[in-house]
Short mmCIF file of C-alpha atoms and ligand atoms in Angstrom, two decimals:
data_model
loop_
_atom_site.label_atom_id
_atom_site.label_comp_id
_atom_site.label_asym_id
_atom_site.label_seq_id
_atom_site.Cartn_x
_atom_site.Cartn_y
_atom_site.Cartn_z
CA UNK I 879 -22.07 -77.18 -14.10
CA UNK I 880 -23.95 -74.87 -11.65
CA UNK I 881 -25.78 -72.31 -13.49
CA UNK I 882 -27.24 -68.56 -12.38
CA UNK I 883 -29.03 -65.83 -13.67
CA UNK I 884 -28.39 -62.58 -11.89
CA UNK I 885 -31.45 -60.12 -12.61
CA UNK I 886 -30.27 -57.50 -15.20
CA UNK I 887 -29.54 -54.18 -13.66
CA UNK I 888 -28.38 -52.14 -17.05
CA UNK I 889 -28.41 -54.15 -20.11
CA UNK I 890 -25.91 -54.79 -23.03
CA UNK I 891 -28.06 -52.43 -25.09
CA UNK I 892 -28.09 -49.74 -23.03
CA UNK I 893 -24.31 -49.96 -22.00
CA UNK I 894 -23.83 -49.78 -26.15
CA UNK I 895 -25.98 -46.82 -26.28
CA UNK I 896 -24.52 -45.26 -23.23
CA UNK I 897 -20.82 -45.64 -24.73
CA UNK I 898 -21.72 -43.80 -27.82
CA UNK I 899 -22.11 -40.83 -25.80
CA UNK I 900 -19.00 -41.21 -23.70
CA UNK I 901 -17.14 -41.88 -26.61
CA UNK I 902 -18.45 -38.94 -28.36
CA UNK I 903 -17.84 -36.91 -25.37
CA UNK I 904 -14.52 -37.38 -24.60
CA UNK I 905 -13.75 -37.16 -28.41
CA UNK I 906 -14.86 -33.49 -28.71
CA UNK I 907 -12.96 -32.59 -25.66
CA UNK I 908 -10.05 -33.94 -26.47
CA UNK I 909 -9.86 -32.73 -30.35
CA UNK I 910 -6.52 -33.05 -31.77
CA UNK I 911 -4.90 -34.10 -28.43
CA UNK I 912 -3.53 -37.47 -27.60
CA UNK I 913 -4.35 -39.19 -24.45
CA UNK I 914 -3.49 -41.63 -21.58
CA UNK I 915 -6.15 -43.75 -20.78
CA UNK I 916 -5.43 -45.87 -17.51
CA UNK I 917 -7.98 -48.99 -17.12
CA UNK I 918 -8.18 -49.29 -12.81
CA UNK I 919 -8.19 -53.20 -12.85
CA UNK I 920 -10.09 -55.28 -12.28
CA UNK I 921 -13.15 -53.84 -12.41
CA UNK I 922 -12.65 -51.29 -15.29
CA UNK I 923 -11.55 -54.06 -18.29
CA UNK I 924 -14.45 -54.63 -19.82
CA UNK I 925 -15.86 -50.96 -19.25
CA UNK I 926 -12.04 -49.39 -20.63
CA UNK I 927 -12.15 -52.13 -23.39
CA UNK I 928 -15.60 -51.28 -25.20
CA UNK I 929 -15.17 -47.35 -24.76
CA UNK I 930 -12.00 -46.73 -25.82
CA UNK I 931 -13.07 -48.03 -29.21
CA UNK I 932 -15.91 -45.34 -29.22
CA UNK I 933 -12.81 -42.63 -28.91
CA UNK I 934 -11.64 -41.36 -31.63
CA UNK I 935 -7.99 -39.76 -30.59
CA UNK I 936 -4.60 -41.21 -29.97
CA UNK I 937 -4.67 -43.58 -27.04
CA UNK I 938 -1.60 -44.24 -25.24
CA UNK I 939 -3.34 -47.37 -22.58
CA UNK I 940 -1.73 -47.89 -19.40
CA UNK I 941 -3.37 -50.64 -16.25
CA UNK I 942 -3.26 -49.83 -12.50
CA UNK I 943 -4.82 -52.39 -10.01
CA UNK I 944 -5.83 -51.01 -6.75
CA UNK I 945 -7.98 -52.94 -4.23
CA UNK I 946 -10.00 -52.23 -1.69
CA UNK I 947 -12.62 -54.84 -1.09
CA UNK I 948 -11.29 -58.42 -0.52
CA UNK I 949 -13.56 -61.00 -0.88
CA UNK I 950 -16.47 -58.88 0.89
CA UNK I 951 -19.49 -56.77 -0.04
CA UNK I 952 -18.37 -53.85 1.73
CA UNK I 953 -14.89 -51.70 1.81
CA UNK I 954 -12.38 -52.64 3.95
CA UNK I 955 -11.21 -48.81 4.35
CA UNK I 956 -8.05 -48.77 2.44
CA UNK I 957 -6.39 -49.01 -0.72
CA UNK I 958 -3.48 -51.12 -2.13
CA UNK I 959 -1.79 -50.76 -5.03
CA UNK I 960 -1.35 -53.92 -6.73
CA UNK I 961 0.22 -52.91 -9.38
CA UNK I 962 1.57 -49.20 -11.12
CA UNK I 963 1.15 -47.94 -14.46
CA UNK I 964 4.42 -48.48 -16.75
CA UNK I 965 5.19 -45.05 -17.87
CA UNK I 966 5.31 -41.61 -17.11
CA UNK I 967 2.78 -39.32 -17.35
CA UNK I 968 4.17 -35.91 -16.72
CA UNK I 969 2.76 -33.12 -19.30
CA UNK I 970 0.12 -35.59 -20.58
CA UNK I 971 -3.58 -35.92 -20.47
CA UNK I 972 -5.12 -38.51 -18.13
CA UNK I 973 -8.07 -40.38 -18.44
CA UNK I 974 -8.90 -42.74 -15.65
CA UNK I 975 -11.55 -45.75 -16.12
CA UNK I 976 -12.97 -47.19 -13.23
CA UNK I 977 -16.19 -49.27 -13.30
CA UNK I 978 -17.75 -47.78 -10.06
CA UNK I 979 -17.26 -44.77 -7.75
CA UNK I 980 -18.94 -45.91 -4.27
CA UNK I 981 -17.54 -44.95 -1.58
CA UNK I 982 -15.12 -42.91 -3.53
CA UNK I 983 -12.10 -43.68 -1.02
CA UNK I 984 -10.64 -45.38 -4.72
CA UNK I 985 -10.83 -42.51 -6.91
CA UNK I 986 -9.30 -40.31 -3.93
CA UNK I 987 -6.35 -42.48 -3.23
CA UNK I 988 -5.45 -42.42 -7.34
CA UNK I 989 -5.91 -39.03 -7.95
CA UNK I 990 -3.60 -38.09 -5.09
CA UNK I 991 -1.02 -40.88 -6.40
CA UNK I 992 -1.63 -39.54 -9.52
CA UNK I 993 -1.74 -35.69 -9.55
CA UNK I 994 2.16 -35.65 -7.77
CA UNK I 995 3.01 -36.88 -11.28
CA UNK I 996 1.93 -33.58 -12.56
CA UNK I 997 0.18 -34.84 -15.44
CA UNK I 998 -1.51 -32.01 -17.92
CA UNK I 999 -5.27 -32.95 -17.08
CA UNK I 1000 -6.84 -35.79 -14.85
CA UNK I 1001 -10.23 -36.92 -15.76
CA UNK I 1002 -12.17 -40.04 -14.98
CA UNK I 1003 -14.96 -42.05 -16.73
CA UNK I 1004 -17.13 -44.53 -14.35
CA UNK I 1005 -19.38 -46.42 -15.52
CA UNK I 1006 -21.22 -46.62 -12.57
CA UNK I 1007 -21.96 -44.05 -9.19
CA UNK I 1008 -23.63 -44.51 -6.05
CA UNK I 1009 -24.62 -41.83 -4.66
CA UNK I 1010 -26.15 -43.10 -1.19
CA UNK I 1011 -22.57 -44.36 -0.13
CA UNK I 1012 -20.18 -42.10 -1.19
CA UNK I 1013 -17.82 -40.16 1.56
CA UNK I 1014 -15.23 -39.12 -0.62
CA UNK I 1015 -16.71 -36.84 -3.61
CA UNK I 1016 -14.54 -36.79 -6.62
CA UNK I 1017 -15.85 -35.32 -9.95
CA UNK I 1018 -16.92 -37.64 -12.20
CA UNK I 1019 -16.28 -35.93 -16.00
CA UNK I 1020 -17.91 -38.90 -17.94
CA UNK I 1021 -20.25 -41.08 -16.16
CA UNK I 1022 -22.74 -43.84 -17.27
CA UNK I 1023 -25.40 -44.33 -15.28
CA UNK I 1024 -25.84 -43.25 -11.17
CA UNK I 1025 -27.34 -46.43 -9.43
CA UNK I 1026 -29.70 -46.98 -6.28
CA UNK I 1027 -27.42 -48.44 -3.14
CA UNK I 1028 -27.82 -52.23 -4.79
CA UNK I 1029 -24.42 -54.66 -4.80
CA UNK I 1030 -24.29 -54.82 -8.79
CA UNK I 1031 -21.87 -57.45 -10.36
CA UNK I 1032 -21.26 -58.02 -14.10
CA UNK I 1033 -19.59 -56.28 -17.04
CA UNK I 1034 -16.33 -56.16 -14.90
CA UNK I 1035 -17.69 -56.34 -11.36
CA UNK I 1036 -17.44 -59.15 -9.38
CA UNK I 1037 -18.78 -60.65 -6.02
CA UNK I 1038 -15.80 -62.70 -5.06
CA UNK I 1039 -13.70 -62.90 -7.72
CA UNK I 1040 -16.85 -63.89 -9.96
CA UNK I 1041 -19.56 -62.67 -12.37
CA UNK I 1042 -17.04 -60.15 -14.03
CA UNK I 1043 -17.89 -61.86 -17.93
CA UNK I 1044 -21.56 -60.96 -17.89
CA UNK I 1045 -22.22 -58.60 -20.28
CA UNK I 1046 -24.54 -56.96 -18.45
CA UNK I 1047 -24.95 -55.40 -15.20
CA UNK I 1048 -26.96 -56.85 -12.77
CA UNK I 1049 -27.84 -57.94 -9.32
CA UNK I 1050 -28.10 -60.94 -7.39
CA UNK I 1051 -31.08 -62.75 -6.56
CA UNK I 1052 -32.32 -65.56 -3.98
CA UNK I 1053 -31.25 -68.26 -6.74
CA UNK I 1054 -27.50 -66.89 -6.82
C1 LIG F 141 -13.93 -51.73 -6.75
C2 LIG F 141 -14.16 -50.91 -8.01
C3 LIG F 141 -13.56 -49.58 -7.67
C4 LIG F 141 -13.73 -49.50 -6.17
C5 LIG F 141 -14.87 -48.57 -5.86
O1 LIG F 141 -12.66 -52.27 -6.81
O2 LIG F 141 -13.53 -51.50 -9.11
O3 LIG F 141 -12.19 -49.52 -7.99
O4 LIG F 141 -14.04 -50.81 -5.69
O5 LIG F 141 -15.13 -48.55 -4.48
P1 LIG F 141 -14.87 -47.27 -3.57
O6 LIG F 141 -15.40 -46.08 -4.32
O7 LIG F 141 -15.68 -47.58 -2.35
O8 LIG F 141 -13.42 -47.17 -3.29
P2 LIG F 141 -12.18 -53.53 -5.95
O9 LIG F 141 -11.34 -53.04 -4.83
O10 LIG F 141 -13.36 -54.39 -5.64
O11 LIG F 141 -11.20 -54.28 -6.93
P3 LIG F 141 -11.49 -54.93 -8.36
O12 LIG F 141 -11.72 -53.77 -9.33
O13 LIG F 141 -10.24 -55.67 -8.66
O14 LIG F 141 -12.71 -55.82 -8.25
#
């Protein structure tokens, strides 16, 4: 079997650490409320899977799939929704998980799609922002860590449909 090593971008340990907070975060600001978490697949599993157990509230967990990439490195300018989230979320608090705001053209589609809904509060988590490329700013309420303009892959993100099971995040090198 072909094997690879991407370099490691933000480690396991720090992702942990970096969770905590999150967690702890959205915890406080949520006290005694419940909420709907919506994972953005594909990107967001891993990232929605290990925070949500660092929340301590009622979570109601719902998956959209957008895309916008194809196979590429770079956007191809629009969205598509693959696939809708299976309830309604009038009156309720919203929590969307995405893995990475870049260009931000994402996060802008699904909060329009989302806000007609007339949910109570939207918020979004990202793991990841990069600054140098984003066109469309959207607040980011709970964010990891804000990156330098590198293609990163790992702990959800992919480069062609692979590298999303690392448990890191990293970023290619010449041996990839
Ligand atoms: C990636 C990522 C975000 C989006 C961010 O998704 O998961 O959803 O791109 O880019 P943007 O800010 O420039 O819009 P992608 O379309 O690659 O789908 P995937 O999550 O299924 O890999």
């Amino acid at each position: 079997m072909e094997s690879y090593s991407p370099d490691v971008l933000i480690s396991e340990e720090d992702i942990a650490l970096r969770l905590e907070d999150l967690g702890r975060a959205i915890t406080e600001d949520y006290q005694g409320q419940e909420l709907v978490v919506i994972c953005v697949l594909k990107g967001a599993f891993m990232f929605c899977s290990d925070l949500i157990k660092k929340i301590e509230l009622p979570i109601k967990l719902e998956f959209i799939s957008l895309s916008s990439y194809g196979d590429g490195t770079s956007s191809s300018g629009n969205v598509v929704l693959d696939m809708d989230i299976s309830s309604s979320i009038a009156g309720k608090n919203v929590l969307v998980i995405e893995d990475i705001v870049d260009t931000g053209l994402t996060i802008k589609t699904l909060n329009e799609m989302l806000l007609v809904r007339k949910p109570k509060s939207l918020k979004l988590a990202s793991l990841l922002f990069k600054p140098s490329r984003n066109e469309h700013p959207a607040k980011i309420d709970y964010l990891g860590f804000e990156i330098e303009d590198k293609f990163v892959i790992g702990y959800g993100l992919d480069y062609a449909g692979r590298y999303r099971e690392l448990p890191y995040v990293g970023v290619l090198n010449a041996g990839n």
